[in-house]
Short mmCIF file of C-alpha atoms in Angstrom, two decimals:
data_model
loop_
_atom_site.label_atom_id
_atom_site.label_comp_id
_atom_site.label_asym_id
_atom_site.label_seq_id
_atom_site.Cartn_x
_atom_site.Cartn_y
_atom_site.Cartn_z
CA MET A 77 14.23 11.32 -15.02
CA GLY A 78 16.42 12.06 -11.56
CA PHE A 79 17.99 9.86 -9.25
CA LEU A 80 15.19 8.67 -7.11
CA LYS A 81 12.86 7.99 -10.13
CA PRO A 82 14.43 6.45 -13.14
CA HIS A 83 12.01 7.38 -15.04
CA LYS A 84 10.33 10.18 -16.25
CA PRO A 85 6.32 10.56 -16.91
CA SER A 86 6.81 10.42 -20.50
CA ASP A 87 8.09 6.80 -20.30
CA TYR A 88 4.85 4.96 -19.32
CA PRO A 89 2.17 4.19 -22.30
CA SER A 90 -0.06 6.76 -19.76
CA LEU A 91 -0.47 9.63 -17.19
CA LEU A 92 -2.50 7.48 -15.35
CA LEU A 93 -0.24 4.44 -15.08
CA TYR A 94 2.65 6.74 -13.99
CA ILE A 95 0.26 8.08 -11.05
CA LEU A 96 -0.11 4.60 -9.91
CA ASP A 97 3.55 3.69 -10.36
CA GLU A 98 3.92 6.40 -7.74
CA THR A 99 1.00 5.18 -5.25
CA HIS A 100 3.81 4.95 -2.87
CA ILE A 101 4.66 8.27 -2.21
CA THR A 102 1.00 9.33 -1.68
CA VAL A 103 0.14 6.90 0.67
CA THR A 104 2.85 7.25 2.99
CA LEU A 105 2.00 10.74 2.93
CA SER A 106 -1.44 10.71 2.83
CA THR A 107 -0.59 8.58 5.82
CA ALA A 108 2.00 10.49 8.01
CA LEU A 109 -0.38 13.30 7.81
CA THR A 110 -3.09 11.34 9.10
CA ILE A 111 -0.83 10.60 12.04
CA LEU A 112 -0.09 14.26 12.85
CA TYR A 113 -3.46 14.97 12.00
CA THR A 114 -4.83 12.70 14.74
CA ARG A 115 -2.42 11.61 16.93
CA ASN A 116 -4.90 8.63 17.35
CA ALA A 117 -3.36 5.34 18.44
CA HIS A 118 -5.44 3.36 16.44
CA VAL A 119 -3.75 5.17 13.45
CA ILE A 120 -0.69 4.63 14.42
CA TRP A 121 -1.62 1.59 14.82
CA PHE A 122 -2.47 0.86 11.45
CA ALA A 123 0.31 2.61 9.63
CA ILE A 124 2.59 0.14 11.79
CA GLY A 125 1.03 -2.41 10.50
CA ALA A 126 0.66 -1.10 6.84
CA LEU A 127 4.52 -0.62 6.62
CA ASN A 128 4.82 -4.39 8.19
CA SER A 129 2.63 -5.85 5.58
CA SER A 130 5.26 -3.97 2.98
CA LEU A 131 8.35 -5.29 4.44
CA SER A 132 7.27 -8.67 5.28
CA ALA A 133 6.28 -9.06 1.49
CA LYS A 134 9.55 -7.73 0.30
CA LEU A 135 11.12 -10.66 2.77
CA LEU A 136 8.72 -13.13 1.55
CA LYS A 137 9.30 -12.23 -1.80
CA GLU A 138 13.28 -13.51 -1.43
CA LEU A 139 12.30 -16.67 0.40
CA ILE A 140 9.65 -18.08 -2.93
CA ARG A 141 11.94 -16.15 -5.13
CA ASN A 142 9.83 -16.32 -7.92
CA PRO A 143 11.17 -14.15 -11.02
CA ARG A 144 9.31 -11.59 -12.50
CA PRO A 145 7.39 -11.84 -15.90
CA PRO A 146 9.97 -11.57 -18.71
CA PRO A 147 10.43 -7.68 -20.29
CA PRO A 148 8.83 -6.95 -23.70
CA ASP A 149 9.84 -7.13 -26.53
CA PRO A 150 12.35 -3.97 -26.86
CA THR A 151 10.69 -2.94 -30.13
CA SER A 152 7.01 -2.97 -28.48
CA SER A 153 5.07 0.02 -27.82
CA ILE A 154 4.26 -1.31 -24.73
CA SER A 155 6.29 0.59 -22.80
CA LYS A 156 9.51 1.76 -22.10
CA ILE A 157 9.26 0.48 -18.08
CA ARG A 158 11.50 -2.71 -17.93
CA PRO A 159 11.06 -4.85 -15.49
CA LYS A 160 12.53 -4.81 -11.67
CA ARG A 161 15.25 -6.70 -10.59
CA THR A 162 13.92 -8.34 -7.51
CA TYR A 163 11.83 -10.92 -7.20
CA GLY A 164 7.90 -11.19 -7.88
CA MET A 165 5.94 -13.40 -5.23
CA PRO A 166 4.09 -11.93 -3.86
CA SER A 167 3.86 -8.28 -4.88
CA THR A 168 4.54 -5.93 -2.49
CA HIS A 169 2.41 -2.70 -3.78
CA SER A 170 -0.84 -5.53 -4.40
CA THR A 171 0.37 -6.37 -0.36
CA SER A 172 0.63 -2.77 0.86
CA LEU A 173 -2.72 -2.08 -1.28
CA THR A 174 -4.83 -5.01 -0.04
CA PHE A 175 -3.62 -4.20 3.46
CA TYR A 176 -4.89 -0.19 3.39
CA PHE A 177 -8.33 -1.35 1.05
CA ILE A 178 -9.46 -4.80 3.92
CA TYR A 179 -8.62 -2.52 7.12
CA LEU A 180 -9.84 1.45 5.95
CA ILE A 181 -13.18 -0.72 3.95
CA PRO A 182 -14.86 -1.48 6.86
CA TYR A 183 -14.54 2.47 9.14
CA VAL A 184 -16.17 3.87 5.48
CA ARG A 185 -19.70 3.52 6.29
CA TYR A 186 -18.86 5.30 9.74
CA LEU A 187 -18.10 8.73 7.44
CA PRO A 188 -21.83 10.52 6.78
CA PHE A 189 -23.71 10.33 4.10
CA PRO A 190 -22.75 10.49 0.52
CA LEU A 191 -19.52 10.37 1.93
CA ASP A 192 -19.55 7.24 2.71
CA ILE A 193 -20.74 6.17 -0.70
CA LEU A 194 -17.86 8.37 -1.76
CA GLY A 195 -14.95 7.14 -0.02
CA GLY A 196 -16.09 3.53 -0.47
CA ILE A 197 -16.34 3.61 -4.13
CA GLY A 198 -12.73 6.36 -3.92
CA LEU A 199 -11.30 3.17 -2.15
CA THR A 200 -12.67 0.11 -4.18
CA GLY A 201 -11.39 2.36 -7.11
CA TYR A 202 -7.78 3.32 -6.24
CA TRP A 203 -6.95 -0.24 -5.04
CA LEU A 204 -8.74 -1.80 -7.97
CA LEU A 205 -6.34 0.58 -9.96
CA GLY A 206 -3.40 -0.63 -8.52
CA LEU A 207 -3.64 -3.84 -8.50
CA TRP A 208 -4.54 -3.51 -12.39
CA SER A 209 -1.00 -1.24 -13.23
CA ARG A 210 1.05 -4.14 -11.64
CA LYS A 211 -0.04 -6.04 -14.66
CA GLN A 212 0.05 -3.38 -17.05
CA LEU A 213 3.72 -1.99 -16.22
CA GLY A 214 4.76 -5.42 -16.68
CA TYR A 215 5.82 -5.81 -12.87
CA HIS A 216 4.13 -8.38 -11.82
CA THR A 217 1.83 -11.64 -13.17
CA TRP A 218 -1.64 -11.87 -12.38
CA GLU A 219 -1.06 -14.93 -9.48
CA GLN A 220 1.89 -12.66 -8.04
CA ILE A 221 -0.75 -9.89 -7.57
CA PHE A 222 -3.25 -12.18 -6.55
CA GLY A 223 -0.38 -13.52 -3.39
CA GLY A 224 -0.40 -10.48 -2.53
CA VAL A 225 -3.81 -9.60 -2.14
CA ALA A 226 -4.30 -12.93 -0.23
CA TYR A 227 -1.51 -12.05 1.44
CA GLY A 228 -2.64 -8.16 2.00
CA THR A 229 -6.04 -9.45 3.53
CA PHE A 230 -4.52 -12.01 5.92
CA LEU A 231 -2.02 -9.28 7.12
CA ALA A 232 -5.03 -6.72 7.86
CA LEU A 233 -7.42 -8.52 9.19
CA SER A 234 -5.01 -10.44 11.62
CA TRP A 235 -3.78 -6.62 12.84
CA ARG A 236 -7.05 -5.60 12.84
CA LEU A 237 -8.17 -8.48 15.24
CA VAL A 238 -5.08 -8.27 17.39
CA TYR A 239 -5.66 -4.72 18.57
CA ASN A 240 -9.34 -5.48 18.85
CA LYS A 241 -8.78 -8.12 21.80
CA TYR A 242 -5.48 -6.74 23.12
CA PRO A 243 -6.78 -2.88 24.20
CA PHE A 244 -4.32 -2.28 26.21
CA ILE A 245 -2.07 -1.25 22.82
CA GLY A 246 -4.18 1.36 21.87
CA SER A 247 -3.60 3.03 25.50
CA ARG A 248 -0.09 1.97 25.44
CA ILE A 249 0.20 3.94 21.63
CA GLN A 250 -1.54 6.57 23.07
CA TYR A 251 0.17 6.99 26.23
CA ILE A 252 3.32 6.82 24.24
CA THR A 253 2.78 9.73 21.28
CA ASP A 254 1.09 12.21 23.76
CA ILE A 255 4.42 12.24 25.79
CA VAL A 256 6.34 12.50 22.31
CA TRP A 257 3.97 15.09 20.74
CA SER A 258 3.62 17.12 24.28
CA ARG A 259 7.65 17.11 24.67
CA ILE A 260 8.36 17.85 20.83
CA PHE A 261 5.31 20.91 20.56
CA GLY A 262 4.49 21.60 24.10
#
């Protein structure tokens, strides 16, 4: 148990659920590394949208104020993990994971074979397992999870539509990125 993580892996019903509960770390790190590697305006726009999906879902929770499911009986062997103290609708993880999934899945087809198939299976599997984990850990009801799916889908489609409709967004982001990169790294 640490300061930043109140639960240790042995507190979880399985190692898989522990890993899935850490999705925010793996996804954020992967996104940051992709930005640094590509320095691409569309990747940066996508990352801003992903951050927006998470923060706006948290704001929406405060407006909706739908409680999380009650904790399991303390004597149960389900899990030592107890529900969080914030509201549950929509699930922030479900919103963010769905934003990633809906935004990225159309681009998988541009990967060379067999990476396109493997990428599609991997992305879909990670998304579905992430949604399943929120229920299994007792953090959310299915309604809260599907609320996150609906909200994440809306945000991803809207975010991509704006980027495609207004090409100057990409050119401005790329211009700023190139300036910042050249000033920092020469």
